[in-house]
Short mmCIF file of C-alpha atoms and ligand atoms in Angstrom, two decimals:
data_model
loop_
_atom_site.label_atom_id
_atom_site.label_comp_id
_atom_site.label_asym_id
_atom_site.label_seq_id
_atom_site.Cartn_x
_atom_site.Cartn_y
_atom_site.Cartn_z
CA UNK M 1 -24.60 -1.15 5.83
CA UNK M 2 -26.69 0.39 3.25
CA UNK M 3 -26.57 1.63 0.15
CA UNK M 4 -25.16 5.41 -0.10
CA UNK M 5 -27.33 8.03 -1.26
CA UNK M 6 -25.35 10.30 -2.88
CA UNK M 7 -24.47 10.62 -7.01
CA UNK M 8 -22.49 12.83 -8.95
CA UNK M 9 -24.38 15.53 -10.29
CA UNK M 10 -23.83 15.52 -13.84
CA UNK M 11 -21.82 12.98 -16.11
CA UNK M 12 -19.50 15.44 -16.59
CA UNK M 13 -18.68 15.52 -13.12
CA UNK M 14 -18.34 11.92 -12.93
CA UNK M 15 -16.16 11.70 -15.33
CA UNK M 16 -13.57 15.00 -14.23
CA UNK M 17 -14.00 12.36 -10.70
CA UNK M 18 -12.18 9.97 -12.76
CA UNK M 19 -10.24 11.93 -14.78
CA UNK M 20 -8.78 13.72 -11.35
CA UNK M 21 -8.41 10.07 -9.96
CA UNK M 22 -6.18 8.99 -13.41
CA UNK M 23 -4.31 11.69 -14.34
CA UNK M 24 -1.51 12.62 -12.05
CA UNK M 25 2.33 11.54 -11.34
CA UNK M 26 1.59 8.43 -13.58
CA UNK M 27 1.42 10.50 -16.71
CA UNK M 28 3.59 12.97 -16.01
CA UNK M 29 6.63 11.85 -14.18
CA UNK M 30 6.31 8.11 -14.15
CA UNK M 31 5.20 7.40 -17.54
CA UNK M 32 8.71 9.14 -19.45
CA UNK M 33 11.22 8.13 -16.82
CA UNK M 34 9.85 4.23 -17.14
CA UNK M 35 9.41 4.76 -21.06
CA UNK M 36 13.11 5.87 -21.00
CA UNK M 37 14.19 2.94 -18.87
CA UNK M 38 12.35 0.23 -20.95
CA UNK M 39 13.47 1.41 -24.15
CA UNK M 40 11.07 3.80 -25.75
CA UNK M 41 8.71 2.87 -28.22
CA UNK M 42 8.41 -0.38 -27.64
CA UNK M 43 7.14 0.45 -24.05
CA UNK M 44 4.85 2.90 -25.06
CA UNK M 45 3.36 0.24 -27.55
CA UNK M 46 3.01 -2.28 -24.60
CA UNK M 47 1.05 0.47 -22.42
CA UNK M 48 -1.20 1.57 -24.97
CA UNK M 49 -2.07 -2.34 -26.16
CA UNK M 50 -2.44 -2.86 -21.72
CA UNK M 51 -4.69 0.32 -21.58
CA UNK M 52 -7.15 -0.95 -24.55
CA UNK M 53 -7.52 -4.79 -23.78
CA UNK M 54 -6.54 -4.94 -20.27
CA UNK M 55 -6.97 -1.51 -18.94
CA UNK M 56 -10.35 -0.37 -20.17
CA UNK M 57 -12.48 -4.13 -19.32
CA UNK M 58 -11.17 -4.14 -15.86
CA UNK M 59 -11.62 -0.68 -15.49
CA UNK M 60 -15.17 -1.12 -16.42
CA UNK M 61 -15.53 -4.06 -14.02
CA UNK M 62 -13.89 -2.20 -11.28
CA UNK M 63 -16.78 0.81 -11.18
CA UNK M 64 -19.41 -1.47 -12.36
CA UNK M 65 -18.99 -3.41 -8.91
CA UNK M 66 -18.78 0.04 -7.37
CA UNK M 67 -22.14 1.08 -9.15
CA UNK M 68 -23.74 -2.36 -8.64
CA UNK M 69 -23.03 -2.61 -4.68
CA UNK M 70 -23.24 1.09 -3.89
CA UNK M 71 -21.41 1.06 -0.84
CA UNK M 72 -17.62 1.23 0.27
CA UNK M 73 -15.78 -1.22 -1.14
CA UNK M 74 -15.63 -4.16 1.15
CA UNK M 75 -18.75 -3.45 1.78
CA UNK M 76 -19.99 -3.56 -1.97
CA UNK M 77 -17.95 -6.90 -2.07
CA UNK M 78 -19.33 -9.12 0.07
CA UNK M 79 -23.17 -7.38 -0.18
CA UNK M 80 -23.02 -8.81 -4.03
CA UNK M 81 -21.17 -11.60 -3.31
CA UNK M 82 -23.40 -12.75 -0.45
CA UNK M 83 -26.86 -11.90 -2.33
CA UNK M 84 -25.25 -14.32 -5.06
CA UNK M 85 -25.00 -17.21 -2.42
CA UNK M 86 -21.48 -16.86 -2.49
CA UNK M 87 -18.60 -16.21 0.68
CA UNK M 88 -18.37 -12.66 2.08
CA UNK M 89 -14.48 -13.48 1.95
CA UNK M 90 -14.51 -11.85 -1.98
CA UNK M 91 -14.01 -8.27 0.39
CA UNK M 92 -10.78 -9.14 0.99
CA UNK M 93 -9.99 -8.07 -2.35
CA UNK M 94 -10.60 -4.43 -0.88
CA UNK M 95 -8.42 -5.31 1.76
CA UNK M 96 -5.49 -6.24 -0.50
CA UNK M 97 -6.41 -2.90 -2.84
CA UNK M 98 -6.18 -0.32 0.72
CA UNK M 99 -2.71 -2.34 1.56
CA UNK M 100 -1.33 -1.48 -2.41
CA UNK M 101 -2.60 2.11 -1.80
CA UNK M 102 -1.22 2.40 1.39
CA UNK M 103 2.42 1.33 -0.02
CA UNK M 104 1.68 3.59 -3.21
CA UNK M 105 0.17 7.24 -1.29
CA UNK M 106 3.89 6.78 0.43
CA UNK M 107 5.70 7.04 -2.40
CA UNK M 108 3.06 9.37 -4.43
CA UNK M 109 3.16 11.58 -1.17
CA UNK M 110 6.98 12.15 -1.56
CA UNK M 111 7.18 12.89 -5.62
CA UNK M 112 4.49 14.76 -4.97
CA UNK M 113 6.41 17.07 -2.58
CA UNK M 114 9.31 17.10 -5.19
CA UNK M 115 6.99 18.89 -6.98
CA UNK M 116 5.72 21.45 -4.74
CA UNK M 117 9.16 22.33 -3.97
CA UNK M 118 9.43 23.19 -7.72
CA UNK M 119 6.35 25.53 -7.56
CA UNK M 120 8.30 27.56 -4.98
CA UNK M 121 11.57 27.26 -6.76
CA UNK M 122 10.10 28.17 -10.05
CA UNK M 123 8.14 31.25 -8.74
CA UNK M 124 10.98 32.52 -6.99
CA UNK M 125 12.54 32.46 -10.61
CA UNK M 126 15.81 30.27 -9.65
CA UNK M 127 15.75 28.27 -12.70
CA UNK M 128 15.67 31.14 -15.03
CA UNK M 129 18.76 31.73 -17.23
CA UNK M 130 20.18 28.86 -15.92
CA UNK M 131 22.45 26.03 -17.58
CA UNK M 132 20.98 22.27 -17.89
CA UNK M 133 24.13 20.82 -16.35
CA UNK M 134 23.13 23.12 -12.81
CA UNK M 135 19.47 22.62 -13.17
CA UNK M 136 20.86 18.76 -13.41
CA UNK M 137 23.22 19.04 -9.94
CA UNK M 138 20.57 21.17 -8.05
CA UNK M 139 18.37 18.76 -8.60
CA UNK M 140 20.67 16.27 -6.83
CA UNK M 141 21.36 18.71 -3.99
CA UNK M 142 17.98 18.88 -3.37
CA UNK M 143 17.09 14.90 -3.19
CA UNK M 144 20.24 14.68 -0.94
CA UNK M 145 18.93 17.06 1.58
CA UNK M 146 16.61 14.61 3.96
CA UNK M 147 15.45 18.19 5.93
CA UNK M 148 13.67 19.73 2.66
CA UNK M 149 11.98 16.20 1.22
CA UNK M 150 10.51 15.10 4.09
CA UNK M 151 9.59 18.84 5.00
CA UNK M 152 7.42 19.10 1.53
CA UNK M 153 5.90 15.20 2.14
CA UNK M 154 4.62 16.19 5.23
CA UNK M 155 3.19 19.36 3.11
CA UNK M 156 1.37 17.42 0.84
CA UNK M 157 0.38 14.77 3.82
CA UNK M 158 -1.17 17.08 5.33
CA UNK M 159 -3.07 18.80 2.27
CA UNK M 160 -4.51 15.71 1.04
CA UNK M 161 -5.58 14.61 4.93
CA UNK M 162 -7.11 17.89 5.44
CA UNK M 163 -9.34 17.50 2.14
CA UNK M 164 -10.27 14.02 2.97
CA UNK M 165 -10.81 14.41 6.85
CA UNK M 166 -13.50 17.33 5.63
CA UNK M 167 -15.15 14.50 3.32
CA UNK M 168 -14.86 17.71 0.73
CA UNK M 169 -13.49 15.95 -2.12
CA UNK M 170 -16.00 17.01 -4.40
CA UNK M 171 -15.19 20.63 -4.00
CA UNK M 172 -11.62 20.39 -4.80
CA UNK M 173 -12.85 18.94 -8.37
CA UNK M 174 -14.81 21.63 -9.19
CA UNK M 175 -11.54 23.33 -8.66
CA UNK M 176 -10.36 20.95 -11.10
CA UNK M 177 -12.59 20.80 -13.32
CA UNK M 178 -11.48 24.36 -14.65
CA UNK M 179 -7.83 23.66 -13.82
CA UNK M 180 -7.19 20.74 -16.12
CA UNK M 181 -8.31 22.16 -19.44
CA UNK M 182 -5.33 24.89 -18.61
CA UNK M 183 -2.80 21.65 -17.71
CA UNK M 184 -3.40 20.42 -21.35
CA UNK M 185 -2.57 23.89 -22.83
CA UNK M 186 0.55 24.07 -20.50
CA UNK M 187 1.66 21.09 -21.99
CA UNK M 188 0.73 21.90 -25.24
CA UNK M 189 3.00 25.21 -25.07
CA UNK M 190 5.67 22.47 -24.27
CA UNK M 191 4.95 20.56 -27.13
CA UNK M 192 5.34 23.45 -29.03
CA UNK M 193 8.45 24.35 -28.02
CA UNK M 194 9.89 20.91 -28.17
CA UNK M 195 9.62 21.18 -31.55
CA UNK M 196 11.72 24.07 -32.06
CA UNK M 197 14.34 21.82 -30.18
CA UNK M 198 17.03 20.03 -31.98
CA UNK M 199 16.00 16.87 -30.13
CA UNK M 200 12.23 16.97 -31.45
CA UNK M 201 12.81 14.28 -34.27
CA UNK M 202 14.99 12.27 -31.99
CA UNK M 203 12.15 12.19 -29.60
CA UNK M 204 9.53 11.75 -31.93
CA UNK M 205 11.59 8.53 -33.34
CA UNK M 206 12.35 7.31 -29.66
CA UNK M 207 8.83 7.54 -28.62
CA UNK M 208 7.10 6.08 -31.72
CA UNK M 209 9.16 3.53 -33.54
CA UNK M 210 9.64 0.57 -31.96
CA UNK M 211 12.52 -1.68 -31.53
CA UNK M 212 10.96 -5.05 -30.48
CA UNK M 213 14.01 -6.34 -29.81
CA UNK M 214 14.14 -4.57 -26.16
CA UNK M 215 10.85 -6.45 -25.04
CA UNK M 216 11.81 -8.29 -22.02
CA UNK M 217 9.40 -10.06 -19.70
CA UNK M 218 10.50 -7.12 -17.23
CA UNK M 219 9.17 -4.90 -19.76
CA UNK M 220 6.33 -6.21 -19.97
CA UNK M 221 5.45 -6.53 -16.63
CA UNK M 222 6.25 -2.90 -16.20
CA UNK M 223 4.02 -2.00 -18.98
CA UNK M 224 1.09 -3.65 -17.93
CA UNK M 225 1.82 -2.46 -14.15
CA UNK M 226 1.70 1.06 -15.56
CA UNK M 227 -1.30 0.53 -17.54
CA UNK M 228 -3.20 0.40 -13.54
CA UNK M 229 -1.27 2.87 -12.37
CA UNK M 230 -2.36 5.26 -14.82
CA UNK M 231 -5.65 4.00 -14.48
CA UNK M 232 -6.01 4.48 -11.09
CA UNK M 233 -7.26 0.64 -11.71
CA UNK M 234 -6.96 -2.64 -9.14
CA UNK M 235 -7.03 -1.42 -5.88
CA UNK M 236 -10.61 -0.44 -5.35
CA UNK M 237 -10.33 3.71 -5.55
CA UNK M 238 -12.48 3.86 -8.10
CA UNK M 239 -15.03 1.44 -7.09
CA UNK M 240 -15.57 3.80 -4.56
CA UNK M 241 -16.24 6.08 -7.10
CA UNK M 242 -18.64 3.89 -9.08
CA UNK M 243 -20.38 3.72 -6.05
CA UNK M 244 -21.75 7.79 -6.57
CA UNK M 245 -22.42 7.12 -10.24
CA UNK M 246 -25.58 7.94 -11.62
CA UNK M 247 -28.34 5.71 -12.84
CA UNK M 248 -28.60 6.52 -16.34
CA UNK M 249 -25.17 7.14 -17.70
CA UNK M 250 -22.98 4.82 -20.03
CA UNK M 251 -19.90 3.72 -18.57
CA UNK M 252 -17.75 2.03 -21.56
CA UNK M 253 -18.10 6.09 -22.95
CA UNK M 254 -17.39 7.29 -19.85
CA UNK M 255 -14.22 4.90 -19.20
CA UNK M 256 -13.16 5.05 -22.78
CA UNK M 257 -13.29 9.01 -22.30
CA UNK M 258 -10.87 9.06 -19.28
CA UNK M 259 -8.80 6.59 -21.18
CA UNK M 260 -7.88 8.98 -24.01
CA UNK M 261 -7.58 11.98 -22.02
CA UNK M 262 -5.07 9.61 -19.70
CA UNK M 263 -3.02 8.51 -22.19
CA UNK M 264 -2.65 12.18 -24.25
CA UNK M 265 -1.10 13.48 -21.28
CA UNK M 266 1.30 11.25 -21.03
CA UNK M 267 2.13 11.39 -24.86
CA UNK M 268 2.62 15.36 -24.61
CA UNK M 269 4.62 14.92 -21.70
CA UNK M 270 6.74 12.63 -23.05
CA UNK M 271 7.12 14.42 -26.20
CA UNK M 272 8.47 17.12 -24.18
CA UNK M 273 10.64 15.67 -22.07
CA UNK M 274 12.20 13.85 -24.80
CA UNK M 275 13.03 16.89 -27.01
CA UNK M 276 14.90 18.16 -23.95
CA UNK M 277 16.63 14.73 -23.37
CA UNK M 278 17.93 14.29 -26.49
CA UNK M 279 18.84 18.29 -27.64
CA UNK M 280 20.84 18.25 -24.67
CA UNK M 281 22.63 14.78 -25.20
CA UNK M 282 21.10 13.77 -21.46
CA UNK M 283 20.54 9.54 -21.18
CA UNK M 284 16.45 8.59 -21.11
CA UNK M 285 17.20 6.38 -18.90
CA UNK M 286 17.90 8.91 -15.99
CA UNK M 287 15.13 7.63 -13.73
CA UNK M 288 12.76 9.12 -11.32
CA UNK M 289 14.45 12.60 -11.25
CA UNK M 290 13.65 13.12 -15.34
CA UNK M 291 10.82 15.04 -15.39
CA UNK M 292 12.39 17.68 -12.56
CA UNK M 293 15.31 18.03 -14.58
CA UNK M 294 14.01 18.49 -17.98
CA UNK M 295 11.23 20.85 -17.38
CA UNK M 296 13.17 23.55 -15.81
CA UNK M 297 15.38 23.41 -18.73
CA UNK M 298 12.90 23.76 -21.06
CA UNK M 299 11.65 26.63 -19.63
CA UNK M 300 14.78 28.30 -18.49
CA UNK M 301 14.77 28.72 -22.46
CA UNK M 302 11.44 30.21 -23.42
CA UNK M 303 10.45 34.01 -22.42
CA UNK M 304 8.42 34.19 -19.24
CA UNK M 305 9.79 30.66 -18.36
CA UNK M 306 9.87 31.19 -14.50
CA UNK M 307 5.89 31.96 -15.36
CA UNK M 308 4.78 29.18 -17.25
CA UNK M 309 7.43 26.53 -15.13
CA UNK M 310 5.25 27.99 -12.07
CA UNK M 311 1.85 27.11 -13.73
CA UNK M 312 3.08 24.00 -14.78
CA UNK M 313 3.95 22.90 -11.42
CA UNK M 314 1.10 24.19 -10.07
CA UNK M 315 -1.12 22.63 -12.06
CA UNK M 316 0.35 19.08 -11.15
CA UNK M 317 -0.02 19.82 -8.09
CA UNK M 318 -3.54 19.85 -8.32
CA UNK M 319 -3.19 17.18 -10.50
CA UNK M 320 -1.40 14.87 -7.94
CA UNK M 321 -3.31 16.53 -5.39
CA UNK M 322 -7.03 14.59 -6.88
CA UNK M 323 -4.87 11.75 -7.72
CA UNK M 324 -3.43 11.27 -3.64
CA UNK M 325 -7.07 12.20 -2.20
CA UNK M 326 -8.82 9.43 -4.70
CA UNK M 327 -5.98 6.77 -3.27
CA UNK M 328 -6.61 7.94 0.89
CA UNK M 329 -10.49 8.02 0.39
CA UNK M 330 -10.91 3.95 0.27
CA UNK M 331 -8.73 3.39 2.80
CA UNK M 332 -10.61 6.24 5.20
CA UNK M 333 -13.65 5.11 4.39
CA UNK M 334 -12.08 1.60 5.82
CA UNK M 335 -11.00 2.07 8.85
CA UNK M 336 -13.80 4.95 9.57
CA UNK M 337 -16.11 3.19 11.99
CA UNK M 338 -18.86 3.99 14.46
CA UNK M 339 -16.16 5.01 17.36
CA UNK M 340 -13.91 6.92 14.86
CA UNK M 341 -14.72 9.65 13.14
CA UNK M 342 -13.73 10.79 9.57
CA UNK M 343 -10.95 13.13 11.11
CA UNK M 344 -9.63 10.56 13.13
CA UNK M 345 -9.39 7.96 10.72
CA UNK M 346 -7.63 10.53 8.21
CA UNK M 347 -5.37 11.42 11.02
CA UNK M 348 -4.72 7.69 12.00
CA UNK M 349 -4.49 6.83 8.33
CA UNK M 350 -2.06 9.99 7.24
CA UNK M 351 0.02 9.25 10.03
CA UNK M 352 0.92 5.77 8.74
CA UNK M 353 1.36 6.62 5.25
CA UNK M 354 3.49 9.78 6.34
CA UNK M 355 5.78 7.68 8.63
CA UNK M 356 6.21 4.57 5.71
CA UNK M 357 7.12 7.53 3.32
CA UNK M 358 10.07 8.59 5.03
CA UNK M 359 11.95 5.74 4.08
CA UNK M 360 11.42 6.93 0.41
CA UNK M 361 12.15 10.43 1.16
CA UNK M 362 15.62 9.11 2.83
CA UNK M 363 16.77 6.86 -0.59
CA UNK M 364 18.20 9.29 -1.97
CA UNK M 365 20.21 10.12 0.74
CA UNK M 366 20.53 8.34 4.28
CA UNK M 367 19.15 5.57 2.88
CA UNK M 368 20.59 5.49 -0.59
CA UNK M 369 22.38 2.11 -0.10
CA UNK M 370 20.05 0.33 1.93
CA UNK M 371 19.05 -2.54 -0.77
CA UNK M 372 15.66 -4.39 -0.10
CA UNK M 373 15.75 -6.48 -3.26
CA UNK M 374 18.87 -6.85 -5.76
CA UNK M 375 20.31 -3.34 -5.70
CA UNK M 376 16.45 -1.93 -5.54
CA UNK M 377 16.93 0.12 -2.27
CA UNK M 378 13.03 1.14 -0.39
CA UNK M 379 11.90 4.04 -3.27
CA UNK M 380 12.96 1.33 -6.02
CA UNK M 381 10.94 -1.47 -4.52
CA UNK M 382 8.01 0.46 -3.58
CA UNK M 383 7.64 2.24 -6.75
CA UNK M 384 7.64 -0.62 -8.33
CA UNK M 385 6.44 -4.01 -5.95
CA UNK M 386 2.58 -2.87 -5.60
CA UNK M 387 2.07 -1.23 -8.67
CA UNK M 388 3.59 -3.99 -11.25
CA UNK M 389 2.12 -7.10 -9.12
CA UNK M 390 -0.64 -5.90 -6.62
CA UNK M 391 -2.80 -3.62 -8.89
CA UNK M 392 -2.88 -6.56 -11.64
CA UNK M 393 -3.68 -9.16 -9.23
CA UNK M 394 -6.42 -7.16 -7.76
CA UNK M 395 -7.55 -6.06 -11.17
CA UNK M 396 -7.52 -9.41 -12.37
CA UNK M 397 -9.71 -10.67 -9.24
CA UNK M 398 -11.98 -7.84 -9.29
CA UNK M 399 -12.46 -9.00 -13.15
CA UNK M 400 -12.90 -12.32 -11.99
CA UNK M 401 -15.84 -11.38 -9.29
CA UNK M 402 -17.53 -8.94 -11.62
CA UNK M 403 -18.13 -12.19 -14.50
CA UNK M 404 -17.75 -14.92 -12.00
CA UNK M 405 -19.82 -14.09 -9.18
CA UNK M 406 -22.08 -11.03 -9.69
CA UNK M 407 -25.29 -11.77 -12.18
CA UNK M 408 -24.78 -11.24 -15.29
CA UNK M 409 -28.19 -9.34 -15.42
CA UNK M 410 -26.76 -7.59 -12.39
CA UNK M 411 -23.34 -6.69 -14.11
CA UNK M 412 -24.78 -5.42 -17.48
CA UNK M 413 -27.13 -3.21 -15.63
CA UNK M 414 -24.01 -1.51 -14.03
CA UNK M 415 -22.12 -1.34 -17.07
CA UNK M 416 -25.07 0.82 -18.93
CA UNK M 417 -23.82 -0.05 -22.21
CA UNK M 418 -25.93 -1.49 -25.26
CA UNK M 419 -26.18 -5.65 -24.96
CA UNK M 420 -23.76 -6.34 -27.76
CA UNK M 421 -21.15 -3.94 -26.04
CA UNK M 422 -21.67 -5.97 -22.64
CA UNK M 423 -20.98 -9.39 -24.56
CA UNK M 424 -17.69 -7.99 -25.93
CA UNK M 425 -16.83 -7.13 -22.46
CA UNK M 426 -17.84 -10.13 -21.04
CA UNK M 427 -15.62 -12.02 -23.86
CA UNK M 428 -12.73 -9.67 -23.46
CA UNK M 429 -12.66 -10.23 -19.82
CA UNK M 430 -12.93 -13.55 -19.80
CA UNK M 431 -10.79 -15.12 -22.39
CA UNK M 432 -8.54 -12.08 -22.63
CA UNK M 433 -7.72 -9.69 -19.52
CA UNK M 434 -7.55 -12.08 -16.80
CA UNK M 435 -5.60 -14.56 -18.65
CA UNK M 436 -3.00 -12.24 -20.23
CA UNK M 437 -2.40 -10.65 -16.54
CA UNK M 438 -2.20 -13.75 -15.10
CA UNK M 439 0.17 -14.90 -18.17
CA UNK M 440 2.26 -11.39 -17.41
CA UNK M 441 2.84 -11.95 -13.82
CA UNK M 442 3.93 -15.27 -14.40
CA UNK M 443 6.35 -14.87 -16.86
CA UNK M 444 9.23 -13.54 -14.84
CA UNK M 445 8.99 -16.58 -12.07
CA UNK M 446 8.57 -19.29 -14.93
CA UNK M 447 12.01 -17.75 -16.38
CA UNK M 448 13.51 -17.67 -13.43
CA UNK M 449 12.92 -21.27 -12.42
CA UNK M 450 13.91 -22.11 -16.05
CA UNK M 451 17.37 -19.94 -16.14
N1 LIG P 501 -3.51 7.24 -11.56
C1 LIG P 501 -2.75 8.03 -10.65
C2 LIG P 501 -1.64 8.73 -11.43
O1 LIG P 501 -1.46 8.47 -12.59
C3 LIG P 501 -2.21 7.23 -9.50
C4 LIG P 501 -3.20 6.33 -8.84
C5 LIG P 501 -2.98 4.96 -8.79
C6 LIG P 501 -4.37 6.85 -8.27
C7 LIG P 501 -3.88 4.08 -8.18
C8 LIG P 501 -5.30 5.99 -7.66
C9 LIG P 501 -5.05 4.62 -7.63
O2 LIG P 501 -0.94 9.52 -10.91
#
């Protein structure tokens, strides 16, 4: 097939693309629940270390392949791989990325309703006035009721097929474009009244002074799993993105831009929902249901509260809403072919994801006891499974193809950056990033064969 036409208008827009694709559920729910379960600072330390010397060199390989094939990415795959005399089978690295994305849109897909039942809930003013311990049990309620969950995943399902069926992705950033500037000021009203909180200190010590001695090789590997999750990095979604970039724009800016922007959101967020965690004596370690319960405390608190929880949840929607179209687009653009249309392959591809969701909308209930792995039941292991080992391994081999296989005249064309910026990437991704995710996923099978 050959090369697509299309670009991005600006650089700007190219980088909201990304900034839509990496900023979602990762930053906001994911990243303080896992920080809370893997001991605080320490975590946080891990992530940020992942982001700079693993994170932001694959990242950079990831959309330079995108940029240097200009096609979907299978198709991008094996066209470079092929003009470099070498096997067309390198595309099965996009196969392996749609399979993590499939496994990851189900879960994403069923948070995501969470939180549009919290729009409605918050507009509707039901939080306001009241106590944290019956924001805490409605909360429960809520995840125990199968009929509501998988009512508000089929929502969202829906919302982000519709978008991607209509190939109108690029609209719904514009929308964005305006929308996130106002996400950063909701959270930095949070901020701002997490520090009136007696809990502010407590959070700021929890988030920002290590204790090393929690570092497990668990923690690690979740840290450097959430370091691609974040990123949106390892699965291909944003090679597809590369693919539209223009010719004359830098990426290691451009990447290093998104980066920062990623990684403040999650720090206000977490600075947030820490203050409320520890002025109101709950555990970090609450899991997935932290964000949903602190929030509405927080702003059960501060005048207009039922106002701002409503933009704040509306505002991740949108967030999560970029986030779920930039993980369905790859895997549409897949299975689209000459007999199916877009529509069809949305509706075919929607269908599946909607149907391996509702296992994850019934653990909290039906399925609650239903272990897969350990006493992981199906939300624990997918939440976990494809983002802590598939998005590193397919980071890692998408590294490996972009110095490996493509030319290196080839690659630092795509990369756009000055030479002795392309060495250091070349260096870091060599002797680095692929060995330390290689050394990461390792770790917890070489203890277990030694213990
Ligand atoms: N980065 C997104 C988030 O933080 C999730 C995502 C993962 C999107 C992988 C695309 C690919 O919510």
């Amino acid at each position: 097939m050959s090369e697509v036409a299309e670009r991005w208008g600006s650089r700007r827009a190219f980088i909201m693309a990304m900034t839509g694709a990496a900023v979602g559920l990762g930053n906001i729910w994911r990243f303080p629940y896992m920080t809370g379960e893997n001991g605080g600072a320490a975590f946080l330390m891990l992530y940020v270390m992942f982001v700079l010397i693993l994170g932001l060199p694959v990242m950079m390989a990831e959309i330079a392949v995108g940029r240097a094939g200009r096609r979907t990415p299978m198709q991008a795959l094996s066209h470079l791989a092929v003009n470099n005399q070498r096997s067309p089978h390198w595309r099965w690295i996009g196969l392996m990325g749609a399979v993590t994305v499939f496994f990851i849109l189900s879960f994403y897909s069923v948070v995501s309703g969470w939180s549009l039942e919290y729009l409605f809930d918050s507009v509707t003013g039901r939080f306001a006035g009241q106590s944290g311990a019956v924001i805490g049990q409605s909360f429960e309620g809520f995840l125990a009721d199968p009929f509501r969950i998988i009512f508000n995943h089929t929502v969202f399902m829906l919302m982000t097929m519709t978008v991607v069926a209509a190939g109108i992705g690029g609209g719904l950033e514009k929308l964005n474009n305006v929308l996130m500037p106002l996400l950063y000021i909701v959270l930095f009203v949070l901020v701002g009244y997490g520090a009136t909180t007696s809990g502010f200190q407590d959070a700021l010590a929890w988030l920002f002074t290590p204790n090393l001695s929690v570092i497990t090789t668990s923690v690690v590997l979740n840290a450097m799993g959430h370091a691609f999750f974040t990123l949106a990095i390892g699965a291909c979604a944003l090679m597809a993105y590369g693919a539209y970039m223009p010719e004359h724009q830098s990426l290691p800016k451009a990447v290093l831009t998104v980066a920062v922007l990623d990684i403040l959101v999650a720090l206000l967020s977490g600075i947030a929902i820490f203050s409320v965690v520890f002025s109101q004596g709950m555990d970090p370690a609450s899991g997935p249901g932290l964000m949903f319960v602190t929030l509405p405390i927080a702003f059960a608190d501060l005048p207009g509260g039922s106002l701002w929880l409503g933009a704040f949840f509306l505002l991740l929607a949108m967030a999560t809403w970029t986030s779920s179209i930039n993980l369905a687009e790859p895997m549409v653009a897949m299975v689209k072919s000459d007999r199916m249309s877009r529509s069809q392959a949305a509706m075919l591809v929607g269908g599946g994801v909607w149907l391996v969701g509702l296992p994850s909308a019934l653990s909290f209930s039906t399925l609650k006891s239903w272990y897969l792995w350990g006493d992981g039941n199906f939300f624990d292991v997918v939440t976990t499974v494809p983002t802590d080992i598939f998005l590193p391994l397919g980071g890692a081999l998408i590294a490996v193809f972009a110095v490996w296989v493509m030319d290196r005249d080839e690659v630092f064309k795509a990369l756009g950056g000055s030479n002795a910026l392309c060495q250091t990437w070349l260096w870091l991704t060599r002797w680095v990033s692929i060995p330390l995710v290689v050394v990461v996923l390792m770790a917890p099978l070489i203890k277990s064969w030694l213990t």
